[in-house]
XYZ file of N, CA, C and O in Angstrom:
628
model
N -17.472 7.137 -10.893
C -16.164 5.998 -10.936
C -14.829 7.556 -11.305
O -14.346 8.014 -12.381
N -13.380 7.355 -10.331
C -12.328 7.877 -10.904
C -11.603 6.819 -11.659
O -11.024 5.881 -11.529
N -10.972 7.479 -12.695
C -10.533 7.101 -14.241
C -8.340 6.925 -14.070
O -8.939 8.473 -13.666
N -8.093 6.353 -13.147
C -6.785 6.526 -13.065
C -6.106 7.401 -14.701
O -6.408 5.942 -15.801
N -5.240 7.927 -14.602
C -4.869 8.485 -16.198
C -2.959 8.407 -16.099
O -2.333 7.879 -14.533
N -2.988 7.563 -17.021
C -1.799 6.249 -16.603
C -0.603 7.362 -17.218
O -0.388 8.336 -17.736
N 0.461 7.140 -16.343
C 2.028 7.531 -15.821
C 1.669 9.067 -15.999
O 2.672 9.872 -16.154
N 0.413 9.654 -15.527
C 0.523 10.782 -14.597
C 1.219 10.829 -13.508
O 2.190 12.046 -13.499
N 1.464 10.910 -12.811
C 2.450 10.936 -11.398
C 3.698 10.153 -12.426
O 3.916 9.308 -11.711
N 5.239 11.318 -11.946
C 6.437 10.376 -11.900
C 6.822 10.280 -10.619
O 5.593 10.402 -9.402
N 7.749 9.768 -10.633
C 8.600 9.356 -9.296
C 8.456 10.610 -8.185
O 8.178 10.531 -7.111
N 9.138 11.359 -9.103
C 8.901 12.578 -8.116
C 7.872 13.252 -7.833
O 7.436 13.559 -6.393
N 6.528 13.191 -8.600
C 5.147 13.910 -8.003
C 4.993 12.597 -6.854
O 4.413 13.518 -5.936
N 5.503 11.691 -7.344
C 4.686 10.821 -5.728
C 5.726 11.268 -4.509
O 4.551 11.398 -3.392
N 6.826 11.415 -4.709
C 7.464 11.789 -3.467
C 6.682 13.325 -2.885
O 6.518 13.469 -2.043
N 6.761 14.176 -3.921
C 6.053 15.200 -3.617
C 4.271 15.478 -3.081
O 4.271 16.360 -1.784
N 4.244 14.152 -3.188
C 2.310 14.629 -2.270
C 2.739 13.950 -1.013
O 2.096 13.888 -0.277
N 3.847 12.789 -1.176
C 4.143 12.171 0.082
C 4.004 12.906 1.289
O 4.306 12.630 2.527
N 5.278 14.026 0.931
C 5.468 14.772 1.599
C 5.168 15.469 2.611
O 5.068 15.692 4.159
N 4.009 16.017 2.547
C 2.814 16.616 2.978
C 1.910 16.104 4.107
O 1.093 16.089 5.051
N 2.088 14.118 3.982
C 1.295 13.409 4.488
C 0.983 13.973 6.580
O 2.368 13.852 7.085
N -0.002 13.217 6.612
C -0.055 13.593 8.407
C 0.265 11.785 9.185
O 0.705 10.832 8.294
N 0.785 12.255 10.013
C 0.875 10.876 11.097
C 0.203 9.385 10.559
O 0.520 8.557 10.515
N -1.481 10.121 10.707
C -1.844 8.761 10.139
C -1.936 8.150 9.007
O -2.347 7.044 8.949
N -1.614 9.076 7.960
C -1.860 9.083 6.269
C -0.120 8.021 6.323
O 0.191 7.027 6.185
N 0.622 8.535 6.935
C 2.028 7.460 6.860
C 1.811 5.977 7.607
O 2.038 5.096 7.051
N 0.523 6.329 8.815
C 0.378 4.306 9.336
C -0.470 3.355 8.581
O -0.374 2.557 8.016
N -1.458 4.270 8.022
C -2.245 3.869 7.216
C -1.171 3.494 5.850
O -1.525 2.280 5.444
N -0.646 4.366 5.504
C 0.649 3.715 4.234
C 1.370 1.828 4.609
O 1.701 1.756 4.022
N 2.015 2.711 5.974
C 2.589 1.258 6.854
C 1.700 0.297 6.576
O 2.052 -0.874 6.249
N 0.420 0.680 6.395
C -0.940 -0.828 6.643
C -0.488 -1.226 5.435
O -1.535 -2.633 5.077
N -1.111 -0.167 5.042
C -1.193 -1.431 3.786
C -0.162 -2.167 2.565
O -0.093 -3.016 2.339
N 1.308 -1.401 3.133
C 2.414 -2.023 2.904
C 2.294 -3.894 3.522
O 3.043 -4.710 3.218
N 2.114 -3.550 4.512
C 2.399 -4.733 6.047
C 1.381 -5.675 4.765
O 1.402 -6.706 4.931
N -0.003 -5.050 4.378
C -0.918 -6.227 3.933
C -0.499 -7.024 2.584
O -0.734 -7.989 2.107
N 0.020 -5.882 2.396
C 0.898 -7.053 0.852
C 1.973 -7.519 1.044
O 1.665 -8.586 -0.224
N 2.773 -7.312 2.241
C 3.621 -8.590 2.257
C 2.775 -9.803 2.350
O 3.243 -11.325 2.419
N 1.911 -9.931 3.359
C 1.498 -11.113 3.636
C -0.118 -11.760 3.463
O -0.862 -12.664 3.840
N -0.439 -10.852 2.515
C -1.810 -11.564 2.132
C -2.143 -12.768 1.379
O -3.072 -12.957 1.675
N -0.181 -12.747 0.760
C -0.161 -14.232 0.009
C -0.009 -15.337 1.682
O 0.218 -16.166 0.991
N 0.292 -15.184 2.011
C 0.590 -16.290 3.382
C 1.457 -16.628 3.341
O 1.872 -17.761 4.593
N 2.555 -15.857 2.950
C 4.272 -16.576 3.098
C 4.587 -14.907 3.261
O 4.071 -14.284 1.614
N 5.603 -15.114 3.095
C 6.777 -13.431 3.765
C 7.970 -13.950 2.474
O 8.212 -14.685 3.097
N 8.189 -13.518 1.333
C 9.787 -13.792 1.052
C 10.254 -12.789 1.355
O 10.174 -11.343 1.389
N 11.407 -12.454 0.845
C 12.890 -11.811 0.939
C 12.871 -10.776 -0.639
O 12.969 -9.610 -0.226
N 11.977 -11.519 -1.489
C 11.904 -10.836 -2.698
C 10.802 -9.383 -2.251
O 10.482 -7.809 -2.647
N 9.827 -9.616 -1.461
C 8.804 -8.956 -1.105
C 9.002 -7.828 0.068
O 8.917 -6.789 0.078
N 10.098 -8.565 1.400
C 10.583 -8.183 2.096
C 11.948 -6.714 1.127
O 11.535 -5.657 1.982
N 12.374 -6.803 0.165
C 13.530 -5.752 -0.499
C 12.774 -4.889 -1.243
O 13.158 -3.354 -1.309
N 11.458 -5.006 -1.997
C 10.821 -4.356 -2.180
C 9.983 -3.507 -1.333
O 9.487 -2.548 -1.212
N 8.929 -4.520 -0.227
C 9.029 -3.405 1.031
C 10.232 -2.267 1.948
O 9.434 -0.959 1.577
N 10.557 -2.307 1.517
C 12.054 -1.291 2.115
C 12.030 -0.246 1.319
O 12.410 0.827 1.075
N 12.376 -0.851 -0.057
C 12.610 0.479 -0.905
C 11.077 0.851 -1.350
O 11.248 2.423 -1.264
N 10.038 0.738 -0.723
C 8.753 1.584 -0.755
C 9.023 2.527 0.484
O 8.362 3.630 0.373
N 9.162 1.575 2.072
C 9.609 2.885 2.753
C 10.265 3.719 2.527
O 10.146 5.069 2.855
N 10.840 3.665 2.139
C 12.144 4.488 1.753
C 11.544 6.297 1.261
O 12.374 6.834 1.726
N 10.840 6.216 0.710
C 9.940 7.142 -0.075
C 9.140 7.791 1.124
O 8.410 8.830 1.396
N 8.386 7.290 1.869
C 7.599 7.680 2.751
C 8.793 9.128 3.795
O 9.425 8.532 4.942
N 7.745 9.685 4.036
C 8.335 10.767 4.973
C 8.901 10.833 6.616
O 10.162 11.014 6.666
N 8.355 9.523 7.116
C 8.273 9.990 8.417
C 9.939 8.875 8.712
O 10.130 8.861 10.066
N 10.187 7.871 7.780
C 11.387 7.372 7.799
C 12.504 8.553 8.486
O 13.719 8.191 9.100
N 12.382 9.761 7.920
C 13.183 10.351 8.570
C 13.012 10.965 9.592
O 13.726 12.302 9.464
N 12.054 10.957 10.352
C 11.633 11.601 11.648
C 12.020 10.126 12.663
O 10.768 9.736 12.715
N 12.292 10.427 13.340
C 13.019 10.004 14.352
C 11.621 9.289 15.421
O 11.136 8.200 15.682
N 11.501 10.069 15.500
C 9.673 9.798 16.748
C 8.644 9.588 16.253
O 7.960 8.949 16.463
N 8.385 10.372 14.820
C 7.543 9.829 14.007
C 7.650 8.076 13.708
O 6.549 7.421 14.257
N 8.835 7.763 13.011
C 9.023 6.464 12.880
C 9.061 6.005 14.013
O 8.474 4.437 13.942
N 9.379 5.871 15.351
C 8.879 5.008 15.905
C 6.932 4.486 16.793
O 7.199 3.679 16.539
N 7.029 5.701 16.271
C 5.142 5.266 16.467
C 4.473 4.813 15.003
O 3.887 3.429 15.844
N 4.963 5.186 14.515
C 4.384 4.058 13.115
C 5.119 3.110 12.552
O 4.200 1.515 12.818
N 6.381 2.736 13.090
C 6.587 1.090 13.591
C 6.009 0.343 14.563
O 5.723 -0.139 14.426
N 5.432 0.857 15.324
C 4.694 -0.090 16.858
C 4.075 0.075 16.338
O 3.229 -1.043 16.574
N 2.886 0.961 15.858
C 1.757 0.913 14.883
C 1.941 -0.169 13.887
O 0.546 -1.974 13.540
N 3.093 0.090 13.461
C 2.657 -1.583 11.822
C 2.855 -3.107 12.792
O 2.426 -3.746 12.410
N 3.793 -3.182 13.102
C 3.688 -4.639 14.364
C 2.727 -4.716 14.466
O 1.947 -6.114 14.960
N 1.486 -4.096 15.207
C 0.298 -4.532 15.814
C -0.465 -4.561 14.605
O -0.792 -5.794 14.652
N -0.851 -3.752 13.299
C -1.257 -4.063 12.238
C -0.891 -5.642 11.775
O -1.483 -6.297 11.730
N 0.301 -6.329 12.020
C 1.008 -7.158 11.144
C 0.476 -8.524 12.390
O -0.216 -9.448 11.430
N 0.296 -8.403 13.273
C -0.211 -9.323 14.443
C -1.863 -9.774 14.199
O -2.121 -10.536 13.785
N -2.928 -8.428 13.670
C -3.904 -8.321 13.218
C -3.970 -8.956 12.835
O -5.131 -9.680 12.385
N -3.314 -8.507 11.334
C -3.932 -9.493 10.328
C -3.133 -11.071 9.968
O -4.172 -11.341 9.495
N -2.356 -10.755 10.340
C -1.297 -12.260 10.301
C -2.754 -13.203 11.854
O -2.688 -14.172 10.854
N -3.113 -12.545 12.138
C -4.063 -13.723 13.448
C -5.621 -14.080 13.073
O -6.069 -14.552 12.825
N -5.846 -12.438 12.481
C -7.597 -12.425 12.341
C -7.339 -12.133 11.018
O -9.203 -12.188 10.813
N -6.594 -12.319 9.933
C -7.881 -11.768 8.373
C -8.587 -12.933 7.764
O -9.002 -12.658 6.730
N -8.565 -13.995 8.215
C -9.568 -14.699 8.149
C -10.893 -14.493 8.717
O -12.354 -15.319 7.717
N -10.935 -14.029 9.884
C -12.068 -14.399 10.436
C -13.060 -12.752 9.998
O -12.426 -11.889 8.723
N -14.253 -13.102 10.011
C -15.110 -12.387 9.237
C -15.062 -11.016 9.021
O -15.444 -10.718 10.497
N -15.700 -9.406 8.520
C -15.020 -8.480 8.243
C -14.048 -7.976 8.805
O -14.160 -6.621 8.906
N -12.934 -8.824 9.272
C -11.911 -7.941 9.545
C -11.094 -7.056 8.499
O -10.908 -5.809 8.415
N -10.525 -8.239 7.634
C -10.069 -7.161 5.731
C -11.259 -6.613 5.908
O -10.559 -5.303 5.313
N -12.526 -6.520 5.359
C -13.319 -4.787 5.098
C -13.286 -3.929 5.674
O -12.951 -2.865 5.309
N -12.565 -4.224 7.184
C -13.023 -3.029 8.163
C -11.667 -2.363 7.995
O -11.572 -1.257 8.110
N -10.730 -3.449 7.589
C -9.523 -2.796 7.881
C -9.416 -1.758 6.224
O -8.744 -0.834 6.452
N -9.500 -2.377 5.514
C -9.749 -1.987 3.764
C -10.641 -0.554 4.280
O -10.251 0.842 3.331
N -11.827 -0.075 4.460
C -12.167 0.813 5.218
C -11.208 1.902 5.713
O -11.548 3.629 5.847
N -10.655 1.611 6.544
C -10.144 2.012 7.970
C -8.820 2.967 6.776
O -8.799 4.523 7.278
N -8.934 1.872 5.661
C -7.299 2.793 4.681
C -8.115 3.691 3.725
O -7.373 4.989 3.607
N -8.916 3.696 3.081
C -10.151 4.433 2.844
C -10.176 5.799 3.138
O -10.279 6.975 2.676
N -10.111 5.539 4.684
C -10.668 6.687 5.139
C -9.155 7.346 5.711
O -9.414 9.365 5.704
N -8.014 6.968 5.794
C -6.642 7.354 6.727
C -6.108 7.984 4.946
O -5.273 9.300 5.086
N -6.622 7.291 4.155
C -6.032 7.766 2.767
C -6.947 8.350 1.945
O -7.096 7.957 1.535
N -6.764 9.834 2.081
C -8.361 10.503 1.624
C -7.919 11.279 0.462
O -8.922 11.852 0.002
N -7.446 11.229 -0.291
C -6.816 12.141 -1.541
C -6.695 11.184 -2.816
O -5.935 9.731 -2.457
N -7.442 11.616 -4.136
C -6.688 10.885 -4.731
C -5.470 10.930 -5.403
O -5.149 9.062 -5.785
N -4.477 11.080 -5.558
C -3.344 11.195 -5.124
C -2.552 10.155 -4.497
O -1.856 9.581 -4.952
N -3.254 10.308 -2.837
C -2.080 9.922 -1.848
C -3.089 7.944 -2.814
O -2.350 6.881 -2.398
N -4.041 8.048 -2.862
C -4.921 6.855 -2.987
C -4.008 6.035 -3.915
O -3.467 4.467 -4.042
N -3.730 7.008 -5.308
C -3.140 6.004 -6.566
C -1.934 6.074 -6.003
O -1.247 4.112 -6.198
N -1.110 6.436 -5.305
C 0.832 6.120 -5.036
C -0.078 4.647 -4.238
O 1.180 4.346 -3.811
N -0.235 4.796 -3.035
C -0.777 3.660 -1.861
C -1.230 2.316 -2.828
O -0.022 1.146 -2.252
N -2.047 2.588 -4.136
C -2.428 1.174 -4.543
C -0.960 0.794 -5.464
O -0.700 -0.824 -5.565
N 0.213 2.056 -6.274
C 1.182 2.022 -7.146
C 2.063 0.407 -6.011
O 2.573 -0.204 -6.169
N 1.883 1.294 -4.772
C 2.893 0.775 -3.150
C 2.831 -0.908 -2.797
O 3.166 -1.595 -3.329
N 1.218 -0.791 -2.729
C 0.734 -2.224 -2.602
C 0.805 -3.175 -3.613
O 1.438 -4.524 -3.441
N 0.953 -2.447 -4.958
C 1.095 -3.396 -6.037
C 2.742 -4.278 -6.051
O 2.864 -5.204 -6.746
N 3.749 -3.401 -6.363
C 4.668 -3.385 -6.118
C 5.463 -4.339 -5.511
O 5.342 -5.325 -5.441
N 4.690 -4.341 -4.326
C 5.277 -5.443 -2.805
C 4.596 -6.927 -3.044
O 5.458 -7.973 -3.443
N 3.502 -6.562 -3.245
C 2.519 -7.839 -3.804
C 2.924 -8.607 -4.994
O 3.181 -9.820 -4.852
N 3.628 -7.913 -6.126
C 4.282 -8.548 -6.853
C 5.497 -8.375 -7.282
O 5.909 -9.832 -7.865
N 5.939 -8.482 -6.383
C 7.693 -8.818 -5.939
C 7.985 -10.363 -6.085
O 9.270 -10.237 -6.636
N 7.271 -11.091 -5.641
C 7.136 -12.503 -5.533
C 6.774 -13.346 -6.134
O 6.304 -14.520 -6.590
N 6.209 -12.323 -7.719
C 5.020 -13.131 -8.527
C 3.715 -13.008 -7.556
O 3.197 -12.542 -6.710
N 3.031 -12.880 -9.220
C 1.370 -12.283 -8.095
C 0.393 -12.897 -8.170
O 0.012 -13.855 -8.965
N -0.611 -13.664 -7.005
C -0.765 -14.740 -6.706
C -3.172 -14.568 -7.319
O -2.747 -13.046 -6.985
N -3.665 -15.205 -6.781
C -4.483 -15.071 -7.431
C -5.567 -13.785 -6.290
O -6.133 -12.590 -6.185
N -4.700 -14.453 -5.108
C -5.414 -13.781 -3.779
C -4.811 -11.569 -3.814
O -5.623 -11.730 -3.259
N -3.769 -11.838 -4.157
C -3.141 -10.774 -4.075
C -4.201 -10.017 -5.295
O -4.207 -8.930 -4.916
N -4.102 -10.672 -6.182
C -4.735 -9.572 -7.707
C -6.189 -9.487 -6.680
O -6.561 -8.211 -7.239
N -7.115 -9.784 -6.505
C -8.239 -10.217 -5.720
C -8.296 -8.478 -4.600
O -9.196 -8.003 -4.498
N -6.875 -8.926 -3.842
C -7.086 -7.409 -2.482
C -6.612 -6.002 -3.553
O -7.129 -5.311 -3.083
N -5.991 -6.593 -4.568
C -5.720 -5.000 -5.477
C -6.994 -4.442 -5.353
O -6.965 -3.129 -5.339
N -7.808 -5.217 -6.215
C -8.548 -4.692 -6.427
C -10.174 -4.476 -5.417
O -10.401 -3.176 -5.909
N -9.753 -5.295 -4.230
C -10.705 -4.990 -3.129
C -9.905 -3.419 -3.097
O -10.944 -2.591 -2.271
N -8.866 -3.271 -2.805
C -8.200 -1.331 -1.900
C -8.752 -0.744 -3.522
O -9.001 0.221 -2.977
N -8.813 -0.692 -4.584
C -9.086 -0.189 -5.552
C -9.967 0.242 -5.491
O -10.795 0.938 -5.718
N -11.613 -1.069 -5.701
C -12.760 -0.119 -5.389
C -13.159 0.529 -3.954
O -13.607 1.765 -4.281
N -12.357 0.437 -2.964
C -12.652 1.331 -1.608
C -11.950 2.261 -1.848
O -12.507 3.490 -1.258
N -11.328 2.806 -3.257
C -10.319 4.037 -3.143
C -10.981 4.733 -4.376
O -10.489 5.860 -4.738
N -11.704 4.160 -4.704
C -13.130 4.380 -5.486
C -12.894 4.152 -7.518
O -13.160 4.984 -7.758
N -11.814 3.671 -7.499
C -10.844 3.668 -9.084
C -11.800 2.114 -9.790
O -12.333 1.363 -9.141
N -11.973 2.144 -10.758
C -12.944 1.329 -11.552
C -11.806 -0.166 -12.014
O -10.674 0.185 -11.966
N -12.094 -1.450 -11.689
C -11.976 -2.416 -12.041
C -10.605 -2.024 -13.380
O -9.536 -2.946 -13.196
N -11.354 -1.676 -14.625
C -10.020 -1.701 -15.482
C -8.806 -0.071 -15.376
O -7.925 -0.901 -15.755
N -9.216 0.298 -14.825
C -8.269 0.878 -14.019
C -6.924 0.288 -13.465
O -5.800 0.672 -13.648
N -7.608 -0.259 -12.598
C -6.662 -0.728 -11.680
C -5.816 -2.033 -12.185
O -4.781 -2.268 -12.819
N -6.275 -2.720 -13.349
C -5.978 -3.737 -13.797
C -4.859 -2.724 -14.919
O -3.337 -3.354 -15.043
N -5.085 -2.202 -15.267
C -3.659 -1.519 -16.068
C -2.754 -0.628 -15.419
O -1.849 -0.910 -15.656
N -3.246 -0.394 -14.436
C -1.841 -0.025 -12.959
C -1.088 -1.398 -13.008
O 0.081 -1.228 -12.853
N -1.573 -2.565 -12.675
C -1.375 -3.999 -12.082
C -0.394 -3.860 -13.413
O 0.803 -4.386 -13.358
N -0.676 -4.406 -14.797
C 0.255 -4.389 -16.237
C 0.848 -2.640 -15.757
O 2.299 -3.552 -16.182
N 1.181 -1.692 -15.711
C 2.269 -0.866 -16.033
C 3.080 -1.665 -15.334
O 4.586 -1.441 -15.257
N 2.618 -1.942 -13.886
C 3.898 -2.349 -12.497
C 4.678 -3.170 -13.098
O 5.461 -3.687 -12.878
N 3.761 -3.893 -13.295
C 4.448 -5.510 -13.782
C 5.257 -5.478 -15.238
O 6.731 -6.011 -14.637
N 5.749 -4.306 -15.468
C 6.862 -4.055 -17.013
C 7.288 -3.684 -15.767
O 8.942 -3.937 -16.665
N 7.818 -2.608 -15.358
C 8.791 -1.612 -14.465
C 9.540 -3.212 -12.995
O 10.731 -2.816 -13.232
N 9.281 -3.899 -13.149
C 9.497 -4.869 -12.264
C 10.741 -5.607 -12.365
O 10.139 -6.082 -13.688
């Protein structure tokens, strides 16, 4: 399993690695952020503010055509997750799809950091913690690495 090295990626490194993303990867980043907002069953102002902050780092925001496609995609994702997240296999399949589309260690770390930041924005609930671990597992990170990432981000918020 991969160990996340602490503080390896600066904010700048993250932006650099996000620049080369495909539309598909952009959609996957939107998906993981949508999941972060709705996983605890309520959508708060704090979460939405953090979501906006994370979104500004994604390259598609500056490309009008791509933005339309990604935004439309995220609306469908939100609908799916809102209506079906309790259905057996839905979240599992969703996470598989994320891991398939976000497929470098670097981008996986950035995606997980973004997820944690949005999920923690309004306090961190048990189901959000579990989802962090579920995503991290799918991405191939070990549990202690995920915990240290969660602790590290908690300090910065």
